[in-house]
Amino acid sequence: MVSMSETNPSGSLRHNLAAHHFGGLWFLLCCIASIPVFWTGFVSLGDAWITPEYSHGPIIPVLSAYLFLRDMRKVPPTARPVTDRWPGLAVITVSLLIAIFGNLVRIPDIVTYAFILWVGGMILLTFGFRRGLLFWTSVLHLVYMLPLPNFLYWQLTIQLQLISSEIGVWFVRMMGISVFLEGNVIDLGIYKLQVAEACSGLRYLFPILSFSYVFCVLYNGPVWHRIVILVSAAPITVLMNSFRIGVIGVLVDRYGIEQAEGFLHYFEGWVIFGACVGILFLLAILMQRLQRNPKPIADALDIDFHGIGPQLARISIIPLTRPLVITALITALASAVWLAAPRPATVSVERDPFAFFPPIIENWESITTALDTQVEITLAADDYLQATYSAPGEAAPVGFFSAYYHKQTEGSGIHSPEVCLPVGGWEMFDIRPVDIALTETTGWPVFQSNRAIIQQGLNRQVVYYWFEQRGRRITNDFNAKLVTIWDSWRMGRSDGALVRYTTPVMPGESLADADARIMRFMALSLPELPRFLPQ
């Protein structure tokens, strides 16, 4: 028997075109249906992209789209039936579950990570698993558009500030200028320059890392060349940013503080960014010269837009398949469930503001001070207290500091003293968790606190601190973040605080004496905390 397609080829062609037409509609339905479940992630990205550190974000999807279309030339249409689309459906299902979880715990970063996974799943679904894996470079590049988790961002910022300050001061001294560095403050005598977050180098590091990634993808050369270019991007950026800080220090010393402000300050930043890109090109040229058969850098980079247009047209020709229909239905169902489900309730907890914290605790009297305005902005706490308590007969005062946050799941969060204290010029030694057993005097069960010795010049202090998380005392900031995610899911609460006690080690005094002084004041002050830090 002769098949219908053999007797009527034109009818078969119309059937195939109709199938592709409906495939495109179902693909479009998938994209539209995904918007509600990923919406909080999109909003979070938009908020991040208007900040200087992540202002390069909108360019990343454009570059990823170019890499995708470029790779499509290597994956021509196939006449064979594609039978390995189901792994793509599995990836999409996992991404939707992760997105719903991110929405439930109110962490938009999780939703954006899930979206990238969803994009990868859609590619695997459309092209099949084996062919779809060829597009991994374009999907992975989307990671560069995401903001870092808050606790990683601040740790990286502070470390880059300190490194840039050290190298920048070294450069200033090489120019014969007397300079002193205390933390991230460069003391030139008449002028003092603070290497703030804006000078950490992150504004250049993220876009340069993205540039080096795209450079490596387009580069035609040995794998070790690509590795060198990719690995070199971060140290080159840090060194050039340090050089910029050094140049600013020299200019300020010779021509005044105006050299560190206004247009000139930002113009120097663009110069450094361009210099970093130029150095990466020079590095690639140098490695090509070391080859037995060197090629011009223009030939070594595959920046070819030929054939991109036809590949763009192929996007509208998507076959109608069962996995695609199921994907559209699952995505629509996930969004419908999320839209219809009651939003997780945000539990409002009652607490007294720190303004009511007792200024006198038995015979300990306090002096309360405010943080520097810039420090206050960086801390971003909803409420805080910084007080110094002194008592007759005590060799030294005890400092008490606590910063409280109503929520820690949407970008805000606690900054660990391990990150903040070095910025002020303090070196930290012997950081370890210790047990605090003050049950008889406070009624609190035994708990753990971090204990550290910090030193600045000849001044030494003992520091005790922990993260107060809804009745838990936690010594590790990463664990505190995980507990916050769990409590946000389980209790609808993500409030928390940092609690810190400090006291100086006086001349002729032992560390044990300083520890005992903190314990005496801690035993009196801990019973007051639950009013201000809800359990």
Coordinates of C-alpha atoms in Angstrom, one line a residue:
M1 CA 0.0 0.0 0.0
V2 CA 1.3 3.4 -0.9
S3 CA 1.3 5.9 2.0
M4 CA -0.5 9.3 1.9
S5 CA 2.8 11.1 2.0
E6 CA 4.0 9.3 -1.1
T7 CA 0.9 10.0 -3.0
N8 CA 0.5 13.6 -1.9
P9 CA 3.9 15.2 -1.1
S10 CA 2.5 18.7 -1.1
G11 CA 0.0 17.6 1.6
S12 CA 2.9 16.2 3.7
L13 CA 4.8 19.5 3.4
R14 CA 1.7 21.5 4.5
H15 CA 1.3 19.1 7.5
N16 CA 5.0 19.6 8.5
L17 CA 4.7 23.3 8.2
A18 CA 1.6 23.3 10.3
A19 CA 3.3 21.1 12.9
H20 CA 6.2 23.6 13.1
H21 CA 3.8 26.5 13.3
F22 CA 1.9 24.9 16.2
G23 CA 5.3 24.0 17.8
G24 CA 6.3 27.6 17.8
L25 CA 3.0 28.5 19.5
W26 CA 3.4 25.9 22.2
F27 CA 7.0 27.2 22.8
L28 CA 5.7 30.7 23.1
L29 CA 3.1 29.5 25.5
C30 CA 5.9 27.9 27.6
C31 CA 7.7 31.3 27.8
I32 CA 4.6 33.3 28.7
A33 CA 3.5 30.7 31.2
S34 CA 6.9 30.8 33.0
I35 CA 6.6 34.6 33.7
P36 CA 4.6 34.4 37.0
V37 CA 6.7 31.8 38.7
F38 CA 10.0 33.6 37.8
W39 CA 8.7 37.1 38.2
T40 CA 10.3 37.8 41.6
G41 CA 13.6 36.8 40.1
F42 CA 13.2 39.2 37.2
V43 CA 12.3 42.0 39.6
S44 CA 15.4 41.2 41.7
L45 CA 17.6 41.3 38.6
G46 CA 16.2 44.7 37.6
D47 CA 17.0 46.1 41.0
A48 CA 20.5 44.7 40.9
W49 CA 21.2 46.0 37.4
I50 CA 20.6 49.6 38.4
T51 CA 23.5 49.4 40.9
P52 CA 27.1 50.2 39.6
E53 CA 28.5 46.8 40.4
Y54 CA 25.9 44.9 38.2
S55 CA 25.2 47.6 35.6
H56 CA 26.7 45.3 33.0
G57 CA 23.9 42.8 33.6
P58 CA 21.6 43.7 30.7
I59 CA 24.5 43.1 28.2
I60 CA 24.9 39.5 29.4
P61 CA 21.7 38.1 27.8
V62 CA 22.6 39.8 24.5
L63 CA 26.0 38.2 24.5
S64 CA 24.6 34.8 25.4
A65 CA 22.1 35.1 22.6
Y66 CA 25.0 35.8 20.2
L67 CA 26.9 32.8 21.5
F68 CA 23.7 30.7 21.1
L69 CA 23.1 31.7 17.5
R70 CA 26.8 31.2 16.7
D71 CA 26.5 27.6 18.1
M72 CA 23.3 27.0 16.1
R73 CA 25.5 27.0 12.9
K74 CA 27.2 23.9 14.3
V75 CA 23.8 22.2 14.9
P76 CA 22.0 22.1 11.5
P77 CA 18.5 20.8 11.2
T78 CA 18.4 17.0 11.2
A79 CA 16.1 14.7 9.2
R80 CA 16.4 12.0 11.8
P81 CA 13.7 11.9 14.6
V82 CA 14.9 13.4 17.9
T83 CA 14.2 10.9 20.6
D84 CA 16.1 12.3 23.6
R85 CA 14.0 15.3 24.5
W86 CA 12.7 13.9 27.8
P87 CA 15.8 14.9 29.8
G88 CA 15.0 18.5 29.0
L89 CA 11.5 18.0 30.5
A90 CA 13.1 16.7 33.6
V91 CA 15.5 19.6 33.9
I92 CA 12.6 22.0 33.4
T93 CA 10.5 20.3 36.1
V94 CA 13.4 20.6 38.6
S95 CA 13.9 24.3 37.7
L96 CA 10.2 25.0 38.4
L97 CA 10.3 23.2 41.7
I98 CA 13.4 25.3 42.7
A99 CA 11.7 28.5 41.6
I100 CA 8.6 27.7 43.7
F101 CA 10.9 27.0 46.7
G102 CA 12.7 30.3 46.1
N103 CA 9.4 32.1 46.1
L104 CA 8.2 30.4 49.2
V105 CA 11.4 31.3 51.2
R106 CA 11.4 34.8 49.7
I107 CA 14.9 34.6 48.2
P108 CA 14.8 36.0 44.6
D109 CA 18.4 34.8 43.9
I110 CA 17.2 31.2 44.1
V111 CA 14.5 32.0 41.5
T112 CA 17.0 33.6 39.1
Y113 CA 19.3 30.5 39.4
A114 CA 16.2 28.4 38.6
F115 CA 15.5 30.5 35.6
I116 CA 18.9 29.8 34.0
L117 CA 18.3 26.1 34.7
W118 CA 14.9 26.4 33.0
V119 CA 16.5 28.1 29.9
G120 CA 19.0 25.2 29.7
G121 CA 16.1 22.7 30.0
M122 CA 14.2 24.4 27.1
I123 CA 17.3 24.1 24.9
L124 CA 17.7 20.4 25.7
L125 CA 14.0 19.9 25.1
T126 CA 14.0 21.7 21.7
F127 CA 17.3 20.2 20.3
G128 CA 17.4 16.9 22.2
F129 CA 19.8 16.1 25.0
R130 CA 22.9 15.2 22.9
R131 CA 22.6 18.1 20.5
G132 CA 21.4 20.5 23.2
L133 CA 24.6 20.0 25.3
L134 CA 26.5 21.8 22.6
F135 CA 25.0 25.1 23.7
W136 CA 26.3 24.9 27.3
T137 CA 28.7 27.8 26.8
S138 CA 25.8 30.3 26.0
V139 CA 23.7 29.1 29.0
L140 CA 26.5 29.1 31.5
H141 CA 27.4 32.7 30.5
L142 CA 24.0 33.8 31.9
V143 CA 25.5 33.3 35.4
Y144 CA 27.4 36.5 34.9
M145 CA 24.2 38.5 35.0
L146 CA 23.3 37.4 38.5
P147 CA 24.2 39.3 41.7
L148 CA 26.3 37.5 44.2
P149 CA 24.6 36.3 47.4
N150 CA 24.8 39.1 49.9
F151 CA 27.2 37.3 52.4
L152 CA 29.6 36.4 49.6
Y153 CA 29.4 39.9 48.1
W154 CA 30.5 41.6 51.3
Q155 CA 33.3 39.1 52.0
L156 CA 34.6 39.6 48.5
T157 CA 34.2 43.3 48.7
I158 CA 36.2 43.6 52.0
Q159 CA 39.0 41.3 50.8
L160 CA 39.4 43.3 47.6
Q161 CA 39.4 46.5 49.5
L162 CA 42.2 45.3 51.7
I163 CA 44.2 43.9 48.8
S164 CA 43.8 47.0 46.7
S165 CA 44.7 49.2 49.7
E166 CA 47.9 47.3 50.3
I167 CA 49.1 47.3 46.7
G168 CA 48.0 50.9 46.2
V169 CA 50.0 52.1 49.3
W170 CA 53.0 50.1 48.0
F171 CA 52.8 52.0 44.7
V172 CA 52.5 55.4 46.6
R173 CA 55.6 54.5 48.6
M174 CA 57.5 53.6 45.4
M175 CA 56.8 57.2 44.4
G176 CA 58.7 58.4 47.5
I177 CA 55.6 59.6 49.4
S178 CA 55.3 58.9 53.1
V179 CA 52.0 57.0 53.7
F180 CA 50.4 54.9 56.4
L181 CA 47.7 52.3 56.0
E182 CA 45.2 51.4 58.7
G183 CA 42.7 48.9 57.4
N184 CA 41.3 50.5 54.3
V185 CA 42.2 54.0 55.3
I186 CA 45.2 55.5 53.5
D187 CA 46.8 58.2 55.6
L188 CA 48.8 60.8 53.6
G189 CA 49.3 63.1 56.6
I190 CA 47.1 66.1 55.5
Y191 CA 44.6 63.9 53.7
K192 CA 43.1 60.6 54.5
L193 CA 41.6 58.4 51.8
Q194 CA 39.1 55.6 52.5
V195 CA 39.1 52.8 50.1
A196 CA 35.3 52.4 50.1
E197 CA 33.2 49.6 48.6
A198 CA 33.1 51.6 45.3
C199 CA 36.9 51.3 45.1
S200 CA 37.0 47.5 45.8
G201 CA 37.3 46.7 42.1
L202 CA 34.0 44.8 41.8
R203 CA 32.6 47.3 39.4
Y204 CA 35.3 46.2 37.0
L205 CA 35.7 42.6 38.1
F206 CA 32.3 41.3 37.1
P207 CA 32.2 42.7 33.6
I208 CA 35.9 41.8 33.0
L209 CA 35.2 38.2 34.1
S210 CA 32.3 38.1 31.6
F211 CA 34.4 39.6 28.9
S212 CA 37.2 37.1 29.5
Y213 CA 34.6 34.2 29.3
V214 CA 33.3 35.4 26.0
F215 CA 36.9 36.0 24.8
C216 CA 37.7 32.3 25.6
V217 CA 34.7 31.0 23.8
L218 CA 35.5 32.9 20.7
Y219 CA 39.3 32.2 20.9
N220 CA 40.7 29.7 18.4
G221 CA 43.7 28.4 20.2
P222 CA 45.0 25.7 22.6
V223 CA 42.9 25.0 25.7
W224 CA 45.7 26.2 27.9
H225 CA 45.6 29.6 26.2
R226 CA 41.9 29.9 27.2
I227 CA 42.6 28.8 30.7
V228 CA 45.3 31.4 31.1
I229 CA 43.1 34.2 29.8
L230 CA 40.2 33.2 32.0
V231 CA 42.3 32.8 35.2
S232 CA 44.2 36.0 34.5
A233 CA 41.2 38.2 34.4
A234 CA 40.7 38.5 38.1
P235 CA 44.3 39.3 39.2
I236 CA 44.7 41.7 36.3
T237 CA 41.6 43.6 37.4
V238 CA 42.7 43.7 41.0
L239 CA 46.2 44.9 40.1
M240 CA 44.9 47.6 37.8
N241 CA 42.4 48.8 40.4
S242 CA 45.2 48.9 43.0
F243 CA 47.3 50.9 40.5
R244 CA 44.3 53.3 40.1
I245 CA 44.2 53.8 43.9
G246 CA 47.9 54.4 44.0
V247 CA 47.6 57.0 41.3
I248 CA 44.8 58.7 43.1
G249 CA 47.0 58.8 46.3
V250 CA 49.9 60.4 44.4
L251 CA 47.6 63.0 42.8
V252 CA 45.9 63.8 46.1
D253 CA 49.3 64.3 47.8
R254 CA 50.5 66.6 45.1
Y255 CA 47.4 68.5 43.9
G256 CA 44.8 68.1 46.7
I257 CA 41.7 66.1 47.7
E258 CA 39.8 67.2 44.6
Q259 CA 41.7 64.5 42.6
A260 CA 39.8 61.8 44.5
E261 CA 36.3 63.3 43.7
G262 CA 34.0 64.1 40.9
F263 CA 34.4 63.4 37.2
L264 CA 38.1 62.7 37.3
H265 CA 37.6 59.8 39.8
Y266 CA 35.0 58.1 37.6
F267 CA 37.0 58.8 34.4
E268 CA 40.0 57.0 35.9
G269 CA 37.7 54.0 36.5
W270 CA 36.8 53.8 32.8
V271 CA 40.5 54.1 31.8
I272 CA 41.3 51.2 34.1
F273 CA 38.5 49.1 32.6
G274 CA 39.7 49.8 29.1
A275 CA 43.3 49.0 30.2
C276 CA 42.2 45.6 31.6
V277 CA 40.5 44.7 28.3
G278 CA 43.7 45.8 26.5
I279 CA 45.9 43.7 28.7
L280 CA 43.8 40.6 28.0
F281 CA 44.2 41.2 24.3
L282 CA 48.0 41.7 24.7
L283 CA 48.1 38.5 26.7
A284 CA 46.4 36.6 23.8
I285 CA 48.7 38.2 21.3
L286 CA 51.8 37.2 23.3
M287 CA 50.6 33.6 23.6
Q288 CA 50.0 33.5 19.8
R289 CA 53.5 34.7 19.2
L290 CA 54.8 31.8 21.3
Q291 CA 53.1 29.4 19.0
R292 CA 55.0 27.5 16.3
N293 CA 52.6 28.9 13.7
P294 CA 51.3 32.2 15.1
K295 CA 48.1 33.8 13.9
P296 CA 47.0 37.4 14.0
I297 CA 44.7 38.1 16.8
A298 CA 41.9 38.9 14.3
D299 CA 42.2 35.4 12.9
A300 CA 42.5 33.8 16.3
L301 CA 39.1 35.3 17.4
D302 CA 36.1 33.7 15.7
I303 CA 33.9 36.9 15.6
D304 CA 31.9 35.9 12.5
F305 CA 28.4 37.2 12.1
H306 CA 27.9 35.4 8.8
G307 CA 24.8 33.1 8.9
I308 CA 23.4 34.5 12.1
G309 CA 20.3 35.8 10.4
P310 CA 19.2 32.4 9.1
Q311 CA 19.8 30.9 12.5
L312 CA 17.6 33.6 14.0
A313 CA 14.9 32.6 11.5
R314 CA 15.2 28.9 12.6
I315 CA 14.0 29.8 16.1
S316 CA 10.5 30.2 14.8
I317 CA 10.6 26.7 13.3
I318 CA 10.1 24.5 16.3
P319 CA 8.6 21.0 15.9
L320 CA 5.5 20.1 17.8
T321 CA 6.4 17.3 20.1
R322 CA 4.7 15.6 23.1
P323 CA 7.5 16.7 25.5
L324 CA 6.9 20.3 24.4
V325 CA 3.2 20.1 25.0
I326 CA 3.7 18.5 28.4
T327 CA 6.3 21.2 29.3
A328 CA 3.9 24.0 28.4
L329 CA 1.2 22.4 30.6
I330 CA 3.6 21.8 33.5
T331 CA 4.9 25.3 33.3
A332 CA 1.4 26.8 33.2
L333 CA 0.3 24.6 36.1
A334 CA 3.3 25.7 38.2
S335 CA 2.5 29.3 37.6
A336 CA -1.2 28.8 38.1
V337 CA -0.5 27.1 41.4
W338 CA 1.8 29.8 42.5
L339 CA -0.7 32.6 41.6
A340 CA -3.6 30.8 43.2
A341 CA -1.8 29.7 46.4
P342 CA -1.9 31.9 49.4
R343 CA 1.3 33.8 49.9
P344 CA 3.5 32.7 52.8
A345 CA 2.6 34.9 55.7
T346 CA 5.3 37.1 57.1
V347 CA 5.1 36.7 60.8
S348 CA 5.4 40.1 62.6
V349 CA 7.3 39.8 65.9
E350 CA 7.0 42.3 68.7
R351 CA 10.2 43.8 70.0
D352 CA 11.4 46.9 71.8
P353 CA 13.7 49.2 69.9
F354 CA 17.3 49.4 71.1
A355 CA 16.6 53.0 72.2
F356 CA 15.0 51.4 75.3
F357 CA 17.9 49.2 76.1
P358 CA 18.9 49.9 79.7
P359 CA 21.6 52.6 79.9
I360 CA 22.5 51.3 83.4
I361 CA 22.7 47.6 84.3
E362 CA 23.3 47.3 88.0
N363 CA 26.5 49.2 88.5
W364 CA 27.5 49.3 84.8
E365 CA 26.7 52.7 83.1
S366 CA 26.9 53.3 79.4
I367 CA 27.8 55.8 76.8
T368 CA 25.9 55.3 73.5
T369 CA 27.5 56.4 70.2
A370 CA 26.3 56.4 66.6
L371 CA 28.1 54.7 63.7
D372 CA 29.6 56.7 60.9
T373 CA 27.0 57.6 58.3
Q374 CA 28.7 55.5 55.6
V375 CA 29.2 52.6 57.9
E376 CA 25.5 52.8 58.9
I377 CA 24.5 52.7 55.2
T378 CA 26.7 49.7 54.6
L379 CA 25.4 47.9 57.7
A380 CA 21.8 48.5 56.5
A381 CA 20.4 47.3 59.8
D382 CA 16.8 48.1 60.8
D383 CA 18.0 48.9 64.3
Y384 CA 21.3 48.8 66.1
L385 CA 22.9 49.7 69.4
Q386 CA 26.6 50.6 70.0
A387 CA 27.3 51.3 73.7
T388 CA 30.3 51.2 76.1
Y389 CA 29.6 50.1 79.6
S390 CA 31.9 50.9 82.5
A391 CA 31.7 50.0 86.2
P392 CA 33.5 51.0 89.4
G393 CA 36.3 48.5 90.2
E394 CA 36.6 47.3 86.6
A395 CA 39.9 47.8 84.9
A396 CA 38.3 48.6 81.5
P397 CA 34.9 49.1 79.9
V398 CA 33.0 46.5 77.9
G399 CA 31.6 47.4 74.5
F400 CA 28.2 46.1 73.5
F401 CA 27.0 46.1 69.9
S402 CA 24.0 44.5 68.3
A403 CA 22.5 45.0 64.8
Y404 CA 18.9 43.8 64.2
Y405 CA 17.3 42.9 60.8
H406 CA 13.6 42.4 60.3
K407 CA 14.3 40.1 57.4
Q408 CA 17.4 38.6 55.8
T409 CA 16.1 36.9 52.7
E410 CA 15.9 39.7 50.1
G411 CA 19.4 41.1 49.9
S412 CA 19.8 42.4 53.4
G413 CA 21.7 40.5 56.0
I414 CA 24.2 40.4 58.8
H415 CA 27.8 41.3 58.2
S416 CA 30.2 39.1 60.2
P417 CA 32.9 40.9 62.3
E418 CA 35.4 38.7 60.5
V419 CA 34.6 40.8 57.5
C420 CA 34.1 44.3 59.0
L421 CA 36.8 44.5 61.7
P422 CA 39.8 44.2 59.4
V423 CA 38.5 47.2 57.4
G424 CA 39.0 49.3 60.5
G425 CA 42.6 48.2 60.7
W426 CA 42.2 45.4 63.3
E427 CA 44.0 42.1 62.8
M428 CA 42.1 39.0 64.0
F429 CA 43.8 36.1 65.8
D430 CA 42.7 32.9 67.4
I431 CA 39.1 32.8 66.2
R432 CA 37.3 29.8 67.6
P433 CA 33.9 28.8 69.0
V434 CA 33.7 28.5 72.8
D435 CA 31.0 27.4 75.2
I436 CA 29.2 30.1 77.3
A437 CA 27.8 28.6 80.5
L438 CA 26.0 31.3 82.4
T439 CA 22.8 29.3 83.2
E440 CA 22.8 30.0 86.9
T441 CA 22.9 33.8 86.5
T442 CA 21.0 34.3 83.3
G443 CA 18.7 31.3 82.9
W444 CA 20.1 30.9 79.3
P445 CA 21.2 27.4 78.4
V446 CA 24.8 26.7 77.5
F447 CA 25.5 28.1 74.0
Q448 CA 28.4 28.7 71.7
S449 CA 30.0 32.1 70.8
N450 CA 32.9 33.0 68.7
R451 CA 35.9 34.3 70.6
A452 CA 38.7 36.2 68.9
I453 CA 41.7 38.3 69.8
I454 CA 42.0 41.5 67.7
Q455 CA 45.0 43.8 67.6
Q456 CA 45.7 47.3 66.1
G457 CA 49.2 48.5 66.8
L458 CA 49.8 47.9 70.5
N459 CA 46.1 47.8 71.3
R460 CA 44.5 44.3 71.9
Q461 CA 40.9 43.4 72.5
V462 CA 39.0 40.3 73.3
V463 CA 35.8 39.9 71.2
Y464 CA 32.9 37.5 71.7
Y465 CA 30.2 37.4 69.0
W466 CA 27.4 35.2 67.6
F467 CA 24.4 35.4 65.3
E468 CA 21.2 35.5 67.2
Q469 CA 18.6 33.8 65.0
R470 CA 15.1 33.5 66.4
G471 CA 16.2 31.9 69.7
R472 CA 19.3 30.1 68.2
R473 CA 22.9 31.2 68.8
I474 CA 25.0 30.4 65.7
T475 CA 28.7 31.0 65.3
N476 CA 29.0 30.4 61.5
D477 CA 27.5 33.0 59.1
F478 CA 26.9 30.4 56.4
N479 CA 25.0 28.2 58.8
A480 CA 23.0 31.2 59.9
K481 CA 21.9 31.8 56.3
L482 CA 20.8 28.2 55.9
V483 CA 18.8 28.3 59.2
T484 CA 17.2 31.6 58.0
I485 CA 16.1 29.9 54.8
W486 CA 14.6 27.0 56.8
D487 CA 12.8 29.3 59.3
S488 CA 11.5 31.4 56.5
W489 CA 9.9 28.3 55.0
R490 CA 8.8 26.8 58.4
M491 CA 7.9 29.8 60.5
G492 CA 7.5 32.7 58.0
R493 CA 10.3 34.5 59.9
S494 CA 13.7 35.6 58.8
D495 CA 14.6 38.2 61.4
G496 CA 17.9 38.0 63.2
A497 CA 20.7 39.9 64.8
L498 CA 24.5 40.0 65.5
V499 CA 25.5 40.3 69.1
R500 CA 29.1 41.4 70.0
Y501 CA 30.9 42.0 73.2
T502 CA 34.4 43.6 73.3
T503 CA 36.9 44.7 75.9
P504 CA 40.5 45.9 75.8
V505 CA 43.3 44.0 77.3
M506 CA 44.9 46.5 79.6
P507 CA 48.7 46.7 80.3
G508 CA 49.7 44.1 82.9
E509 CA 46.4 42.3 82.4
S510 CA 46.0 38.7 81.1
L511 CA 43.6 37.5 78.5
A512 CA 41.8 35.5 81.2
D513 CA 41.2 38.8 83.1
A514 CA 39.6 40.3 80.0
D515 CA 37.5 37.2 79.4
A516 CA 36.2 37.3 83.0
R517 CA 35.2 41.0 82.7
I518 CA 33.1 40.2 79.6
M519 CA 31.5 37.3 81.3
R520 CA 30.6 39.4 84.3
F521 CA 28.8 42.0 82.1
M522 CA 27.4 39.3 79.8
A523 CA 25.8 37.6 82.8
L524 CA 24.0 40.8 83.7
S525 CA 23.0 41.9 80.1
L526 CA 21.9 38.7 78.5
P527 CA 18.5 38.6 80.4
E528 CA 17.7 41.9 78.8
L529 CA 18.2 40.7 75.2
P530 CA 14.9 38.8 74.5
R531 CA 13.0 42.1 74.7
F532 CA 15.0 43.4 71.7
L533 CA 15.9 40.2 69.9
P534 CA 12.7 38.1 69.6
Q535 CA 13.2 34.4 70.4

